[in-house]
Tab-separated table of C-alpha atoms and ligand atoms in Angstrom:
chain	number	residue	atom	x	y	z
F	1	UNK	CA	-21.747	1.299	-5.690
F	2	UNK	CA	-20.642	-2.229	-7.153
F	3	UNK	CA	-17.974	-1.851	-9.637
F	4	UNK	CA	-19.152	-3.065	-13.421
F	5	UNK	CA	-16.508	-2.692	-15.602
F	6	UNK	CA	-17.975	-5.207	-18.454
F	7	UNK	CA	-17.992	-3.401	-22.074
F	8	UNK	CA	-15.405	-0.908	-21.187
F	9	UNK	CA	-12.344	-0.417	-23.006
F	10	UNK	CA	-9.181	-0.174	-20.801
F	11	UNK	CA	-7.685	3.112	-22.685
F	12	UNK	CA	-5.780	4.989	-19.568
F	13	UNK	CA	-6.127	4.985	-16.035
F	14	UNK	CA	-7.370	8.595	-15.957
F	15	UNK	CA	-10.838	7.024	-17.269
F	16	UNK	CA	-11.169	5.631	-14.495
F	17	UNK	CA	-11.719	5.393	-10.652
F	18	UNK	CA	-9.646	4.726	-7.564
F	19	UNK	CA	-11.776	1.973	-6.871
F	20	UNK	CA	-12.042	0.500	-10.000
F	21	UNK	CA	-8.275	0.624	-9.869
F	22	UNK	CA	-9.015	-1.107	-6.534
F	23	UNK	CA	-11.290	-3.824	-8.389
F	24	UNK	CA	-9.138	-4.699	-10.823
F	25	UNK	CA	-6.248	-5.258	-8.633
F	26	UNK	CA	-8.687	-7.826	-5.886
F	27	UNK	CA	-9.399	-9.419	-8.882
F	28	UNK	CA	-6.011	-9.781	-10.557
F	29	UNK	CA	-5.366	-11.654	-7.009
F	30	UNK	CA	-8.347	-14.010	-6.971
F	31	UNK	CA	-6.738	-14.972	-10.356
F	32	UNK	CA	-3.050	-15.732	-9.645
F	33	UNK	CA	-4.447	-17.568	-6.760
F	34	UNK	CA	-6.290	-20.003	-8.959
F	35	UNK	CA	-3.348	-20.178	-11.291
F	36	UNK	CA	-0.656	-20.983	-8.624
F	37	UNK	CA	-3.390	-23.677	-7.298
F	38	UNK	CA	-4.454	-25.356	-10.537
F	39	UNK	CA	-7.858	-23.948	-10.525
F	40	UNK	CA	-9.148	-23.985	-14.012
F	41	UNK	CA	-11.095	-20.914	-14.870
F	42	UNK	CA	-12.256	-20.750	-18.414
F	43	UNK	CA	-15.110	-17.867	-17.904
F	44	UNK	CA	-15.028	-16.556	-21.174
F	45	UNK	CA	-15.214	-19.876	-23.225
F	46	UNK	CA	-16.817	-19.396	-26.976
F	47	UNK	CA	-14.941	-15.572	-26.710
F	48	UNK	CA	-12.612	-14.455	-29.306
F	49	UNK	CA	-9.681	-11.863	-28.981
F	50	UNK	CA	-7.187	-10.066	-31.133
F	51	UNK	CA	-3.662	-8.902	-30.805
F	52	UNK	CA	-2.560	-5.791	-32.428
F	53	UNK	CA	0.922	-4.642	-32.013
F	54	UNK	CA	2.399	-2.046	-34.139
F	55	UNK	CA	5.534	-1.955	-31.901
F	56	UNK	CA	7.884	-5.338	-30.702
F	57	UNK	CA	6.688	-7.176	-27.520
F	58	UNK	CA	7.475	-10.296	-25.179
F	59	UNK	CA	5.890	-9.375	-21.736
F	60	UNK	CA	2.701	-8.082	-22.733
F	61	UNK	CA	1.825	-10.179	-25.762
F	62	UNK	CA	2.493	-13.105	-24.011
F	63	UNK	CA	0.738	-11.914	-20.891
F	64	UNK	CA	-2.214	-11.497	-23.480
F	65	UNK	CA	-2.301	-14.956	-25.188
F	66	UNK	CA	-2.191	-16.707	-21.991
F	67	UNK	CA	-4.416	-15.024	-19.851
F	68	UNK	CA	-6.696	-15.281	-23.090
F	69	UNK	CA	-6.407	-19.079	-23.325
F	70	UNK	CA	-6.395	-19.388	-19.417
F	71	UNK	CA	-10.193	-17.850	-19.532
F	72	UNK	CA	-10.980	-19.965	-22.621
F	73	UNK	CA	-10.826	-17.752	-25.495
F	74	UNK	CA	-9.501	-17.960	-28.774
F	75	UNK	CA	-6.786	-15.880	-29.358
F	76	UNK	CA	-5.335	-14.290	-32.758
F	77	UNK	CA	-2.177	-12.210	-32.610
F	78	UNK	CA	-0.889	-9.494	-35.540
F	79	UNK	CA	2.145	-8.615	-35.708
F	80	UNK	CA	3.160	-5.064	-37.112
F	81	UNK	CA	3.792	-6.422	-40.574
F	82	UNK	CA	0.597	-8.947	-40.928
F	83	UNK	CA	-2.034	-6.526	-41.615
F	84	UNK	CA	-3.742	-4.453	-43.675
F	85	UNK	CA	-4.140	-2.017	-40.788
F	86	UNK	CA	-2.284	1.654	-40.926
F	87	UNK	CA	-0.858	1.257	-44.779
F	88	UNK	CA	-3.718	-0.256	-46.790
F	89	UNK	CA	-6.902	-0.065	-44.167
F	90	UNK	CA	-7.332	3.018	-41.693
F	91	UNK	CA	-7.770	2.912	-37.985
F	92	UNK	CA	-11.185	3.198	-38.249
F	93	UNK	CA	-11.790	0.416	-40.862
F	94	UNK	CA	-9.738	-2.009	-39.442
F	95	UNK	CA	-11.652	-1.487	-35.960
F	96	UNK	CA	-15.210	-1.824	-37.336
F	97	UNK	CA	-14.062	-5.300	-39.105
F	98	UNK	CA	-12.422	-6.747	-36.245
F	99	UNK	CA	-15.198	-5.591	-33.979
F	100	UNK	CA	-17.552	-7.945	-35.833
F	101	UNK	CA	-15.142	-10.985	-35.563
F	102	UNK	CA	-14.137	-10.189	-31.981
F	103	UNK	CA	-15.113	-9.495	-28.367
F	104	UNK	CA	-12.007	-7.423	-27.784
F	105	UNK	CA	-9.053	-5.824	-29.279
F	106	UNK	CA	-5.953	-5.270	-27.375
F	107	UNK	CA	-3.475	-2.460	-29.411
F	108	UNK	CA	0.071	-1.596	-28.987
F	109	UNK	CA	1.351	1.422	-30.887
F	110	UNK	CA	2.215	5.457	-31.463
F	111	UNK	CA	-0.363	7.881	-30.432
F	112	UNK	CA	-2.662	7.426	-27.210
F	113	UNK	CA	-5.160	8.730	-30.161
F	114	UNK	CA	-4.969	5.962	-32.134
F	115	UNK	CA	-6.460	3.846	-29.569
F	116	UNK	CA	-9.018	5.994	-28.693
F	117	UNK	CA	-9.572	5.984	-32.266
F	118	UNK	CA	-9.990	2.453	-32.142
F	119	UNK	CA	-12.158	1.989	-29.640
F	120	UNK	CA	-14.524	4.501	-30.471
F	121	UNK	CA	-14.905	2.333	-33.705
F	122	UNK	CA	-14.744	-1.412	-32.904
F	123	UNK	CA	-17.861	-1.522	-30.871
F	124	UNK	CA	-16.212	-3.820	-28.309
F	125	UNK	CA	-13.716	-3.541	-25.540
F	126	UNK	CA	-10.153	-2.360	-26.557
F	127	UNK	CA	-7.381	-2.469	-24.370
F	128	UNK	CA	-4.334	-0.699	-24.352
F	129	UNK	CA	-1.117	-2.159	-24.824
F	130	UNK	CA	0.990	0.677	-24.538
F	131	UNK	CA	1.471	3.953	-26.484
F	132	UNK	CA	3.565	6.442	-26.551
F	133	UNK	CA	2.124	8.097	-23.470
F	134	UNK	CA	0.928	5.640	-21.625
F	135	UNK	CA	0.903	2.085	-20.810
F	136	UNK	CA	-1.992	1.142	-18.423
F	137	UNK	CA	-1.847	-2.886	-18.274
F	138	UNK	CA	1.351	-2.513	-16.794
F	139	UNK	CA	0.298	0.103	-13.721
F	140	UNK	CA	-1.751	-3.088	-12.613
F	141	UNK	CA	1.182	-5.044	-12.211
F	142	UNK	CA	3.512	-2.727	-10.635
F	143	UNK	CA	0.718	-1.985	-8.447
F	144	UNK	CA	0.176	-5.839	-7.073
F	145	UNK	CA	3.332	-6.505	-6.813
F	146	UNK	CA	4.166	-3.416	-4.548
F	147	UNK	CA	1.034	-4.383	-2.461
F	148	UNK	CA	2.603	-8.027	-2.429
F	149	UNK	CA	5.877	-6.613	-1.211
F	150	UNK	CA	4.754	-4.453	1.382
F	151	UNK	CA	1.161	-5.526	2.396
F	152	UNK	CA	-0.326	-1.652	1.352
F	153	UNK	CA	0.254	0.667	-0.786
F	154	UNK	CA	-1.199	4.279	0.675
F	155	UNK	CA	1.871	6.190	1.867
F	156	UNK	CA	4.552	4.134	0.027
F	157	UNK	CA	7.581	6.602	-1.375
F	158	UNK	CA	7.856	5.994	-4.875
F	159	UNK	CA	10.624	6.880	-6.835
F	160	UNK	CA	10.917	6.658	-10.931
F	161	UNK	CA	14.161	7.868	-12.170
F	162	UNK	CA	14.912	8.640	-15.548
F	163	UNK	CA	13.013	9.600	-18.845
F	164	UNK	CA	10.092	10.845	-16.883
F	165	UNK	CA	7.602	12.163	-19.697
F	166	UNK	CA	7.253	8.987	-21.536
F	167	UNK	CA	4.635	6.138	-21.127
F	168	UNK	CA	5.836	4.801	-18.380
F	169	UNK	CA	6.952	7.740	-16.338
F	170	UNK	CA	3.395	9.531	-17.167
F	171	UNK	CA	1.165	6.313	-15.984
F	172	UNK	CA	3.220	5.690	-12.945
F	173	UNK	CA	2.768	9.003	-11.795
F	174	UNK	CA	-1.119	8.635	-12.948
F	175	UNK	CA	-1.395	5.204	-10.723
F	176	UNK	CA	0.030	6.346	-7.744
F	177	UNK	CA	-1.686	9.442	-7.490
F	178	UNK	CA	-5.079	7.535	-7.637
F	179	UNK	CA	-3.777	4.624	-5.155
F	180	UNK	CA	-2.560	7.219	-2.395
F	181	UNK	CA	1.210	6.399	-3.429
F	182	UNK	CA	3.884	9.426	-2.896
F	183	UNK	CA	5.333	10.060	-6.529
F	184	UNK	CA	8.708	11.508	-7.077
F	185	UNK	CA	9.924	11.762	-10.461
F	186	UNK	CA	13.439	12.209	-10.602
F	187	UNK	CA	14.953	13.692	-13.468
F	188	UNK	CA	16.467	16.366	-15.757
F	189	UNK	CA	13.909	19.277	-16.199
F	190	UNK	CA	13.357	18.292	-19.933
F	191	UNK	CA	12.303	15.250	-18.871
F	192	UNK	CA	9.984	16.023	-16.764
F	193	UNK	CA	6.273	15.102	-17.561
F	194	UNK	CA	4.190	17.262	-19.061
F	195	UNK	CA	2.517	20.103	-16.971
F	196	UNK	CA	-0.420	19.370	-17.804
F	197	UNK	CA	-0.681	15.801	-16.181
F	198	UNK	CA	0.985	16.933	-13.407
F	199	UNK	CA	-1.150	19.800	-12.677
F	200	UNK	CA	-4.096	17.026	-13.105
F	201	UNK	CA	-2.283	14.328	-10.670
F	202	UNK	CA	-1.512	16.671	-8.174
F	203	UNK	CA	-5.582	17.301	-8.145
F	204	UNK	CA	-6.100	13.679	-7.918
F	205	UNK	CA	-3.555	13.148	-5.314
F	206	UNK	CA	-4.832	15.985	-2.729
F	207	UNK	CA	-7.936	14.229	-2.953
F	208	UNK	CA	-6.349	10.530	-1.697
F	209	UNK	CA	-3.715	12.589	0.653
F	210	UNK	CA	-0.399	11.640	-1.546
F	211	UNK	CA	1.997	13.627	-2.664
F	212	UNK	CA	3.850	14.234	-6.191
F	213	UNK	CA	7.676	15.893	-6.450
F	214	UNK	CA	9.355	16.529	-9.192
F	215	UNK	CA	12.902	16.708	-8.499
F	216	UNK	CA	16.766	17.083	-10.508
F	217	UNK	CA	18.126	15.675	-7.053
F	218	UNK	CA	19.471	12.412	-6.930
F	219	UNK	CA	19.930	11.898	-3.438
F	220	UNK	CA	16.690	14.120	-2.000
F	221	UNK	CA	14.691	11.652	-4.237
F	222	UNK	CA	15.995	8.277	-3.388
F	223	UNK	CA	16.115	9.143	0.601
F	224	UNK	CA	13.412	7.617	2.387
F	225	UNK	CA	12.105	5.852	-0.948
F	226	UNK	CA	10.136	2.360	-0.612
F	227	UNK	CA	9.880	1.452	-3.918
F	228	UNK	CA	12.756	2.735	-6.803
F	229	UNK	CA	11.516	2.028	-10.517
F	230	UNK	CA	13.417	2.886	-13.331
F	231	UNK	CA	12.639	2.296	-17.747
F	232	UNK	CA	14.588	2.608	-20.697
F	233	UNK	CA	16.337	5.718	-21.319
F	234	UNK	CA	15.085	5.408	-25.271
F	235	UNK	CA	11.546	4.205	-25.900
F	236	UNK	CA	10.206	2.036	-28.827
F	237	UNK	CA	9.439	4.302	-31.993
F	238	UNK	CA	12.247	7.452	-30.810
F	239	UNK	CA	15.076	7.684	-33.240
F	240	UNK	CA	18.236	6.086	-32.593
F	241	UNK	CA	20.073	9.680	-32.992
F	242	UNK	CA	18.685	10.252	-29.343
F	243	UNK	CA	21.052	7.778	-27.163
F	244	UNK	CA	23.995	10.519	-27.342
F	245	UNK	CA	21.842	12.942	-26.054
F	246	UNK	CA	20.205	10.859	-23.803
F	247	UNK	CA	22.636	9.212	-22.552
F	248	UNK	CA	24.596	12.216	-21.368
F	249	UNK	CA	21.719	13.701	-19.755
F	250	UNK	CA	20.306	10.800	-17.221
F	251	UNK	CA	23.725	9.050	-16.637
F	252	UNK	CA	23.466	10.821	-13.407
F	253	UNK	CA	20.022	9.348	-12.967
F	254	UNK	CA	21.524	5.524	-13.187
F	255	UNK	CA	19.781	3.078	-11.019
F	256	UNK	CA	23.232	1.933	-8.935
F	257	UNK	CA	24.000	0.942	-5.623
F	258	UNK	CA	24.973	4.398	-4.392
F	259	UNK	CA	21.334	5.559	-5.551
F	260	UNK	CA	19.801	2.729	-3.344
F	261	UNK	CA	21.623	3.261	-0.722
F	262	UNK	CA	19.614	6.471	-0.178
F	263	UNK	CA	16.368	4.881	-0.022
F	264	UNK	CA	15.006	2.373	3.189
F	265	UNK	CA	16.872	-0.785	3.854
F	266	UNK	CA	13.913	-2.337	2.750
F	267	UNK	CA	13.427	-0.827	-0.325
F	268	UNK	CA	12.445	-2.934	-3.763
F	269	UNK	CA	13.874	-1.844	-6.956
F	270	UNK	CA	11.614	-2.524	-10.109
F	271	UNK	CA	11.584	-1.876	-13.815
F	272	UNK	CA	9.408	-2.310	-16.390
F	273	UNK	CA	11.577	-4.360	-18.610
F	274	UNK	CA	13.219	-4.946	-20.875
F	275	UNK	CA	16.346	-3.284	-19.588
F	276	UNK	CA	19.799	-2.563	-20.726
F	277	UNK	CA	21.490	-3.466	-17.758
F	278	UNK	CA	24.577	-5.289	-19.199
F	279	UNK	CA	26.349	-5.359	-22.546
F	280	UNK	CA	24.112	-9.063	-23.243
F	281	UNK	CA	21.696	-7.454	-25.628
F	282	UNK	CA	22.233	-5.858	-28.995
F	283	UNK	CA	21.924	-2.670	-28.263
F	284	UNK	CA	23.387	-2.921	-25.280
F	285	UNK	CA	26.381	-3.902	-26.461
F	286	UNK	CA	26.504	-1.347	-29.358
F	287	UNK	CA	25.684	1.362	-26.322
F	288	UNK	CA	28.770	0.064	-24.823
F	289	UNK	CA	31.087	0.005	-27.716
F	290	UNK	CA	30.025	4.036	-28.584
F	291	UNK	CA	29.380	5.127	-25.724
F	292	UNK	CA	31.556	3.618	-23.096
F	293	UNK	CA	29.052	2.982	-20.914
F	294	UNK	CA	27.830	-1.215	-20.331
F	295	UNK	CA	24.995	-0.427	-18.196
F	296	UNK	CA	22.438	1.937	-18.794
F	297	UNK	CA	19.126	2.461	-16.554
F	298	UNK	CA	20.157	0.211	-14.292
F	299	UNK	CA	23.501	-1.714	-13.301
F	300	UNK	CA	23.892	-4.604	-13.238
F	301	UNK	CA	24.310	-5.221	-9.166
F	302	UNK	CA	21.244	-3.491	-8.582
F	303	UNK	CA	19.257	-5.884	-11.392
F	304	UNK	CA	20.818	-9.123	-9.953
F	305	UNK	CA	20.153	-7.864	-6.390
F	306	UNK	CA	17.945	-9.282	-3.550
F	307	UNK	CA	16.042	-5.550	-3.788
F	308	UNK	CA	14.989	-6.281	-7.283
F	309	UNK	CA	11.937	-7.812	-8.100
F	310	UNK	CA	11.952	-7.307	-11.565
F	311	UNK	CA	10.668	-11.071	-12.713
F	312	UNK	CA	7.698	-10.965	-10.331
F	313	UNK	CA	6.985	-7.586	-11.571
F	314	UNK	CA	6.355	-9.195	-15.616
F	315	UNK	CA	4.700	-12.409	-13.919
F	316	UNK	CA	2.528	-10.587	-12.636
F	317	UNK	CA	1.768	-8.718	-16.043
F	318	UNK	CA	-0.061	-11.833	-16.852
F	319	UNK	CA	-2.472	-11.854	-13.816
F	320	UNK	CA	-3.548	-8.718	-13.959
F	321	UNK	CA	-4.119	-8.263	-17.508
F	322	UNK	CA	-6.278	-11.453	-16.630
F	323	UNK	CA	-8.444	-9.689	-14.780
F	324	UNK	CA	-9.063	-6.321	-16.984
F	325	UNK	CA	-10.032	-8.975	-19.589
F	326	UNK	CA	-12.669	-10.756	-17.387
F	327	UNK	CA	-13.901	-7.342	-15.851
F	328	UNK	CA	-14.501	-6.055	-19.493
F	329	UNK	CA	-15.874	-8.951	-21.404
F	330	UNK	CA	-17.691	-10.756	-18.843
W	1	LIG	N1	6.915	-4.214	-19.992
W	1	LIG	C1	6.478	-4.481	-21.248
W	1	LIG	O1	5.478	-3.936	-21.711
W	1	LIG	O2	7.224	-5.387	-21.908
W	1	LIG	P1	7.054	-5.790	-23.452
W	1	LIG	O3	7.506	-4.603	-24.268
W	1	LIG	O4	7.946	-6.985	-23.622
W	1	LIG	O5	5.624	-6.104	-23.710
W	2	LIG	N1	9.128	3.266	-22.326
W	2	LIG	C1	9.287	1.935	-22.869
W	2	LIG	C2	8.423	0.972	-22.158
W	2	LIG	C3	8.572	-0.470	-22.594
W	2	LIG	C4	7.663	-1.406	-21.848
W	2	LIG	C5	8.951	1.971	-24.355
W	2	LIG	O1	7.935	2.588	-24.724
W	2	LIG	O2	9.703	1.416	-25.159
């Protein structure tokens, strides 16, 4: 059957199917294509889209606003302190108002249920720019630019180390479960994702003959690994109180060069971003001063390495999210 994806909201990947996964990704290439050749493709001139992000963002806001004006649209972006929307106006207000003003809503914040909540109200497609438990734009990405890397993705060894039961850790292990991708999460046991999900993406991965671990071993983990991703080891709305804690408990989980050296020569290391892999940042530099420790997630050789391809990673952030726009509004 021919994928149609237009007037769907883009809420989590579980809501979907491999090959609309498949789809999106075809298309997200037909897209950077025509942007790297100077193809102009305004197919959504005369639409309208809104930005709502209730937690800080550079990758995927921008992503947003450019793919939007790439495809023609006008584009309004508001920021967690410029509207009415969670202290004066409810979720479900503020969706049915901007769902008569716009074609789509993309939304960044706390609970996965607020943007169900969201899109159940606004009438038009809402995408989701990451919440607490997951962050599905950015799957799409990671996704291409693994396929980019490596020509395929079924049967790649996947590795995420680190704070496995947050947003990332959950929709990574979501993705490659659908794509046919072996997932091993490699982490503490309280930071291992939920049972739940697993339980579920072990289901979906006996169907597309992939695998998912869960493992507390470093170098069992990283051995034969294609692709080694790690995030933050403290996600946007946890309390600051938690880097001790933290900190102590996945320093053993560092992305270093004694980690990679586990995995295939040809392995690629990747990371969300942003990333606290030198003492250049704020917090990293306040991490350093209490903690003693000037790299976090990642260090700093493996970031700057050949093996990372961290930047092509967020470029392609833009492509992608590209395409779930067209596929939903066209
Ligand atoms: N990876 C990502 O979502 O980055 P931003 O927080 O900058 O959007
Ligand atoms: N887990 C991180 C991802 C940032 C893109 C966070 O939620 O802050």
């Amino acid at each position: 059957m021919p994928t149609n994806l237009s007037g769907r909201s883009y809420l989590k990947l579980l809501d979907f199917t491999s090959s609309d996964i498949r789809y999106l990704l075809d298309l997200s290439k037909n897209f950077k294509d025509m942007k790297r050749s100077g193809v102009p493709h305004k197919y959504l001139e005369g639409k309208n889209i809104v930005l709502l992000f209730e937690k800080t963002s550079t990758r995927t806001r921008c992503s947003f606003e450019v793919a939007g004006m790439d495809l023609g649209m006008g584009v309004t972006y508001l920021d967690p302190g410029s509207s009415q929307m969670g202290k004066k106006e409810s979720i479900a207000d503020t969706a049915r108002v901007l769902g008569r003003m716009y074609d789509g809503i993309e939304y960044r914040g706390y609970k996965q249920s607020l943007v169900e909540e969201l899109a159940a109200n606004a009438g038009v497609p809402v995408w989701n720019g990451l919440t607490d438990e997951f962050h599905p734009t950015q799957m799409l990405a990671d996704m291409l630019t693994i396929e980019e890397k490596f020509g395929y993705l079924k049967g790649i060894n996947f590795t995420f180390m680190g704070d496995a039961r947050n947003n990332m850790g959950n929709s990574l292990m979501v993705v490659c479960a659908m794509l046919g991708v072996n997932f091993t999460a490699c982490a503490p046991k309280e930071l291992f994702p939920a049972e739940d999900l697993v339980k579920t993406c072990k289901e979906i991965a006996d169907k597309n003959a992939c695998t998912i671990t869960l493992s507390e071993d470093v170098k069992a983990s990283c051995s034969d690994a294609d692709v080694i991703y790690t995030d933050i080891w403290v996600s946007m709305g946890e309390p600051d109180e938690v880097w001790e804690k933290r900190i102590k408990i996945l320093k053993p989980y560092q992305v270093n060069a004694k980690a990679m050296s586990y995995a295939k020569k040809e392995a690629i290391f990747m990371h969300c971003l942003p990333s606290f892999h030198d003492t250049k940042t704020v917090v990293g530099a306040k991490m350093a001063e209490k903690f003693g420790l000037g790299e976090l997630e990642v260090s700093d050789e493996v970031f700057e390495s050949k093996q990372s391809v961290v930047f092509d990673e967020a470029e392609n952030r833009m492509h992608t999210i590209k395409a779930i726009m067209y596929a939903t509004l066209k």
